[in-house]
Amino acid sequence: LSHGAGGKASRRLIEGLLAPYFNMKDLNDAAYVQADQAKIAFTADSFVVNPLRFPGGSIGELAINGTVNDIAMSGAKPLAIVSTLIIEAGTETEILEAEIKAMQEAAEKANVAIVGGDTKVVEHQKADKLFITTAGIGLVDPRVNLSAGRVQKGDKIILSGPIGDHGITILFARGELDLEADIKSDTRAVWPFVAKLIDAAAPGLKWMRDPTRGGMATALNELARDAKVAIVLEEEAIQVRPEVRGACEILGLDPMHIANEGQFIAVVSKEYADDALKAIRQVPGGEQAAIIGEVHESDRHIVLSRSSYGGTRAIDMLVGDPLPRIC
Amino acid sequence: MIRLTLSSRTLSHTFLPDTAICDDCLRELFDPTSKRYLYPYIGCPNCGPRYVLMTNLPFERKNTTMAEWEICPSCKEEYEDPQNRRYHAELNCCPDCGPNYYLTVNGERYEGEKMFRRVAELLKNGEILLMKNNGGYHLVCDAFNKEAVQVMRDKLGRPRKSFAIMVKDVEAAKEIVHLSEKEEEILLSKKRPILIAKSKSEELSSIIAPNNPDIGLMVPYTGLQHLLFHFGSPRFIVMTSANYPGEPTIHKDDQLTRLLEDFQCAVLIGEREIERSVDDTVLKVTKLGAVPFRRSRGYNNLLNITLPSSRPILTLGADLKSTITLVKDGHVIMSHHLGDTSKYGTQLKFERAVKDYLNYHGVALSDTIIGHDLHPEYFTTKFAQTLEGYRHVAVQHHKAHLASILALKNKLSEPVVGVIFDGAGYGEDGEIWGGEIFVGSVQEGFARRGHLRKASLIGGDAAATFPLQALAGFIGDFDKELLDRLQLPEPFPKALKIKEKNIRTFPTTSVGRLFDAVAALTGFHLDNSFEGEAAIGLEYLAGQSPIVEEVYPFPWTGEELDYRPLFEEMIQSRLKGTSPSVIARGFHRSLAQAVVDVITALCKEYDTNYAVLSGGVFHNSLLVSDIFDLLKGTNIEIFYDDEAPLGDNCISLGQAAILSAMNND
Ligand SMILES: [Fe+3]
Ligand SMILES: [Mg+2]
Ligand SMILES: [Zn+2]
Ligand SMILES: [Zn+2]
């Protein structure tokens, strides 16, 4: 198995193996559960990051933000989290304590409670220092109705801010490479933006996703496929910090394939798009949100990116580490 | 119905190439008594567009975009009269019944002679013109007008790449380039390619082809182009296909919107629809023949070879200079240059070409063996996998390069030594190859016998963009102090760090990157704004130093070409203050010597006298001419074909040759 990089390979794993066994129909980041009157969003995610700490964040912080963001992406206000820690025997207490503290701080910031969990210590080399699994629930806002099926021609694609910060930070941290001192992970909880977005544009809000592993390319390709549409992006509207762009250039990477931990994509109907954008921009940290593209009708369910000089490229999902191909 | 005879078999119908206007039509074009006097759509059974207008086979009017124009009685008479030279001219038309041209500029419309005079005036005033030719739109301006050319560069995002120019005739051509007899013949051939010839005019070169020893030029191939010159347009005009870099050339009037928004220029519109765009062919005469850089207009045709196969074969080529090849009943039909498939427009064009090739020739996909490159991430590979063929076969890139030459030479069973140098191709070991030495035959298969010593491809494709980064991949392990003394700018130091941490660093045997590295070492510190920029610059630089003053060691160890001594001495030479052009010249000779050493050793070892050179690196005429010089007096013969593409345009043909040699039942 080499399913770590996200994108096509992990999609194949989920759809080929898990979904049939578990009889899952909608493959979303979070599932909906009806509990009496309340609609609950329910999700779980596991975190394996190397290194554990990196500029801008750490595994503990990711474990909280990753899960609260999955809840937020289902249109729900995150309420509570339980967590499981798998600890490799011999891991220093200070390392552990730092991560527990990071989890607590992130939870506080995101306004969720950590209400329980479990820890297991496994033999040396049966884990890599620390793995964290978190599960969370959120209360679905009754005003939202998210479904790829509602996405249609003319809808706008909104992106919450610059992309690529997290993935490039991790890549550099892993290699102890200090090419650009100013890059740090964008890890954060996105619920505050989503809350305002729902207030401003709930009837027009159709789909959301946080483009983590596999980046924007993977998230949008999944949308194109599930909604049976083509997505056309305006490359110049997509914010990429100069440091990240520089790093991508020199590493032969496409920012669209790089992981993010604090951004999200929303599809909003044309009528609500401006209000939605304004709402996100008004929340501190959302100033760089932008409309980056549009949904088109097509029997090719693909993602295209237009730029003024580069022409129109088809943006594919990431298969793994991209291989050199320029002759 | 058109019948083409080939060997003893016949292929009842296939695509016909587009050819230049013939002398008879040209005479009529300027004969005031002719009914087609000054009529741009003049043509006859011997000349004019074909493939670009076809909507089906066989080639009959109803299967072309001329179908919508009803033939008048006078034209019909010519068509039906066996004595008339327009007997069975499928596209026959005249000003009374056929399409015409008109010019729109600032909302005004011009036709006829006024139109041509206005065009000439505009071009002389330094304006840019969009003009519909047979196979697509071109952007046109006065080639000596610096400002106009700069506007073109800015708007197309093409800062330094050369522009092809059109001149009225050979006399005009001789004012700006050196022409051999063979080159003159090619320039005037019915296929009318863009010929890359040695520049004579520093002034013109500095405007349209900076840092380039050559100028690409052609003479008119349509009545319309002749008319431009006739009515006083500048004698040297840029004639470049109307497209943003990498995108297909625009051939439909309704695709012009964006270009028109950008250029706000005059448009010369022809009323006849173009069914598909076909770019101008670009070729250069070297010791390896009239080598196409881009094999396209006039060359998209049935090849004069056969490939035995019990089933049809369809091969999808490479990714950046894509072509397809169809083998049916042994006949080989190779497409024109389809372009860079990273662009969506090219993907559509490519898919359409595949469909047309199969449909028009009545080939069922389910019966067809599909060949594609070994690279898992090529668009063409992924597209191949969506085709429900009889069987799929992946072919290694450099083996396809080698096989294509042997297919064209009809030497399928001849054992040879093959030296294949290019930028990158996916290797059988999953690494990035590009400096490959093979022995064997198409029939029996090729074995990789050696290669360039592995270097690092730092940042993958980024190393192809930044020559300094390529350089770090070759000399990164050298003594730190020595490297410091070279004082190389970014991205060299960054690339060294990336290599040291082994992030996104791939092993490679690419000779294309070797050229980039040497270009960087001798002063090319820009990025490659187009494919081969640094390498072309290096050949240009070497040309400034006509005599070989230095030669560097580049030993063949029996398994690899070891570039370390080469770089060590080039670096020493640079630090001594030797002029970059002397080093560049020395590098060419050293590489030529290395190639000759390999060929000589392996020909002996495998008891053959035949060698093949292929891959884009061999577009370099200085390198090739050095190799031929060094081989003089030996009994070794280099196989080459006069029209064989050395770049990736050849890959689909090579794949087809290799597939045909397999058991296809
Ligand atoms: Fe190649
Ligand atoms: Mg997640
Ligand atoms: Zn003619
Ligand atoms: Zn007529």
mmCIF file of C-alpha atoms in Angstrom, chain A residues 8 171-172 174-180 248-253 298 300 302 304 306-314 316-317 319-327, chain B residues 154-155 157 245 247 258 319-320 342-344 347-348 351 375-377 382 422-424 426 432 457 459-462 466 469 491 494 497-498 501 503-504 506 531 648:
data_model
loop_
_atom_site.group_PDB
_atom_site.id
_atom_site.type_symbol
_atom_site.label_atom_id
_atom_site.label_comp_id
_atom_site.label_asym_id
_atom_site.label_seq_id
_atom_site.Cartn_x
_atom_site.Cartn_y
_atom_site.Cartn_z
ATOM 1 C CA LYS A 8 -6.290 9.305 -6.428
ATOM 2 C CA LEU A 171 8.314 19.359 3.408
ATOM 3 C CA PHE A 172 10.914 21.848 4.587
ATOM 4 C CA ARG A 174 11.054 17.164 7.331
ATOM 5 C CA GLY A 175 14.281 17.881 5.501
ATOM 6 C CA GLU A 176 15.409 20.520 7.970
ATOM 7 C CA LEU A 177 15.606 22.713 4.929
ATOM 8 C CA ASP A 178 15.596 26.433 5.556
ATOM 9 C CA LEU A 179 15.155 27.942 2.129
ATOM 10 C CA GLU A 180 12.440 30.393 3.044
ATOM 11 C CA CYS A 248 7.097 25.276 -5.502
ATOM 12 C CA GLU A 249 8.950 26.625 -8.515
ATOM 13 C CA ILE A 250 12.316 25.396 -7.377
ATOM 14 C CA LEU A 251 10.935 22.031 -6.234
ATOM 15 C CA GLY A 252 8.958 21.414 -9.420
ATOM 16 C CA LEU A 253 5.635 21.311 -7.542
ATOM 17 C CA SER A 298 -19.725 19.545 -19.386
ATOM 18 C CA ARG A 300 -15.972 15.970 -19.009
ATOM 19 C CA ILE A 302 -12.531 17.872 -14.966
ATOM 20 C CA LEU A 304 -9.290 23.435 -15.754
ATOM 21 C CA ARG A 306 -6.814 29.416 -17.083
ATOM 22 C CA SER A 307 -3.961 31.879 -16.884
ATOM 23 C CA SER A 308 -3.231 34.859 -19.052
ATOM 24 C CA TYR A 309 -0.007 33.489 -20.551
ATOM 25 C CA GLY A 310 -0.036 29.842 -19.611
ATOM 26 C CA GLY A 311 -3.208 29.004 -21.470
ATOM 27 C CA THR A 312 -5.615 26.464 -20.045
ATOM 28 C CA ARG A 313 -4.266 23.474 -18.151
ATOM 29 C CA ALA A 314 -6.135 20.451 -16.972
ATOM 30 C CA ASP A 316 -5.304 16.376 -12.372
ATOM 31 C CA MET A 317 -5.441 14.757 -8.964
ATOM 32 C CA VAL A 319 -1.039 10.438 -7.909
ATOM 33 C CA GLY A 320 1.997 10.589 -5.664
ATOM 34 C CA ASP A 321 5.096 12.691 -5.805
ATOM 35 C CA PRO A 322 4.914 14.228 -9.291
ATOM 36 C CA LEU A 323 7.535 12.766 -11.626
ATOM 37 C CA PRO A 324 9.654 14.835 -13.994
ATOM 38 C CA ARG A 325 8.283 14.793 -17.515
ATOM 39 C CA ILE A 326 9.806 17.755 -19.364
ATOM 40 C CA CYS A 327 11.874 16.464 -22.243
ATOM 41 C CA ASP B 154 4.797 41.026 -24.377
ATOM 42 C CA LYS B 155 1.299 40.039 -25.362
ATOM 43 C CA GLY B 157 4.306 36.022 -22.929
ATOM 44 C CA PRO B 245 2.484 29.306 -25.696
ATOM 45 C CA GLU B 247 -1.956 26.106 -26.813
ATOM 46 C CA ARG B 258 -9.154 36.653 -26.445
ATOM 47 C CA ASP B 319 3.607 14.250 -24.164
ATOM 48 C CA LEU B 320 5.197 17.533 -25.178
ATOM 49 C CA SER B 342 -0.324 19.613 -20.733
ATOM 50 C CA LYS B 343 -2.664 22.173 -22.281
ATOM 51 C CA TYR B 344 -6.339 21.322 -22.329
ATOM 52 C CA GLN B 347 -5.734 17.365 -25.212
ATOM 53 C CA LEU B 348 -8.946 17.950 -27.133
ATOM 54 C CA GLU B 351 -8.356 13.089 -28.734
ATOM 55 C CA HIS B 375 5.756 7.253 -18.335
ATOM 56 C CA PRO B 376 2.802 6.769 -15.957
ATOM 57 C CA GLU B 377 1.982 10.464 -15.720
ATOM 58 C CA LYS B 382 -3.543 7.991 -19.188
ATOM 59 C CA ASP B 422 17.370 14.038 -24.919
ATOM 60 C CA GLY B 423 15.855 15.891 -21.985
ATOM 61 C CA ALA B 424 13.924 13.245 -20.131
ATOM 62 C CA TYR B 426 10.814 7.439 -18.118
ATOM 63 C CA ILE B 432 14.600 9.588 -15.510
ATOM 64 C CA LEU B 457 17.602 16.170 -11.189
ATOM 65 C CA GLY B 459 13.333 19.595 -8.019
ATOM 66 C CA GLY B 460 12.291 17.350 -10.909
ATOM 67 C CA ASP B 461 11.046 19.461 -13.795
ATOM 68 C CA ALA B 462 12.325 22.595 -12.060
ATOM 69 C CA PHE B 466 16.517 26.652 -14.224
ATOM 70 C CA GLN B 469 19.652 24.151 -10.822
ATOM 71 C CA PRO B 491 18.967 29.211 -7.538
ATOM 72 C CA LYS B 494 19.321 26.746 -2.925
ATOM 73 C CA LYS B 497 20.685 22.555 -0.195
ATOM 74 C CA ILE B 498 17.745 20.714 -1.722
ATOM 75 C CA LYS B 501 18.602 17.099 1.989
ATOM 76 C CA ILE B 503 14.154 16.439 -1.265
ATOM 77 C CA ARG B 504 12.484 16.056 -4.661
ATOM 78 C CA PHE B 506 15.761 12.310 -8.775
ATOM 79 C CA GLU B 531 12.381 24.462 -24.495
ATOM 80 C CA ASP B 648 9.557 13.587 -29.506
#
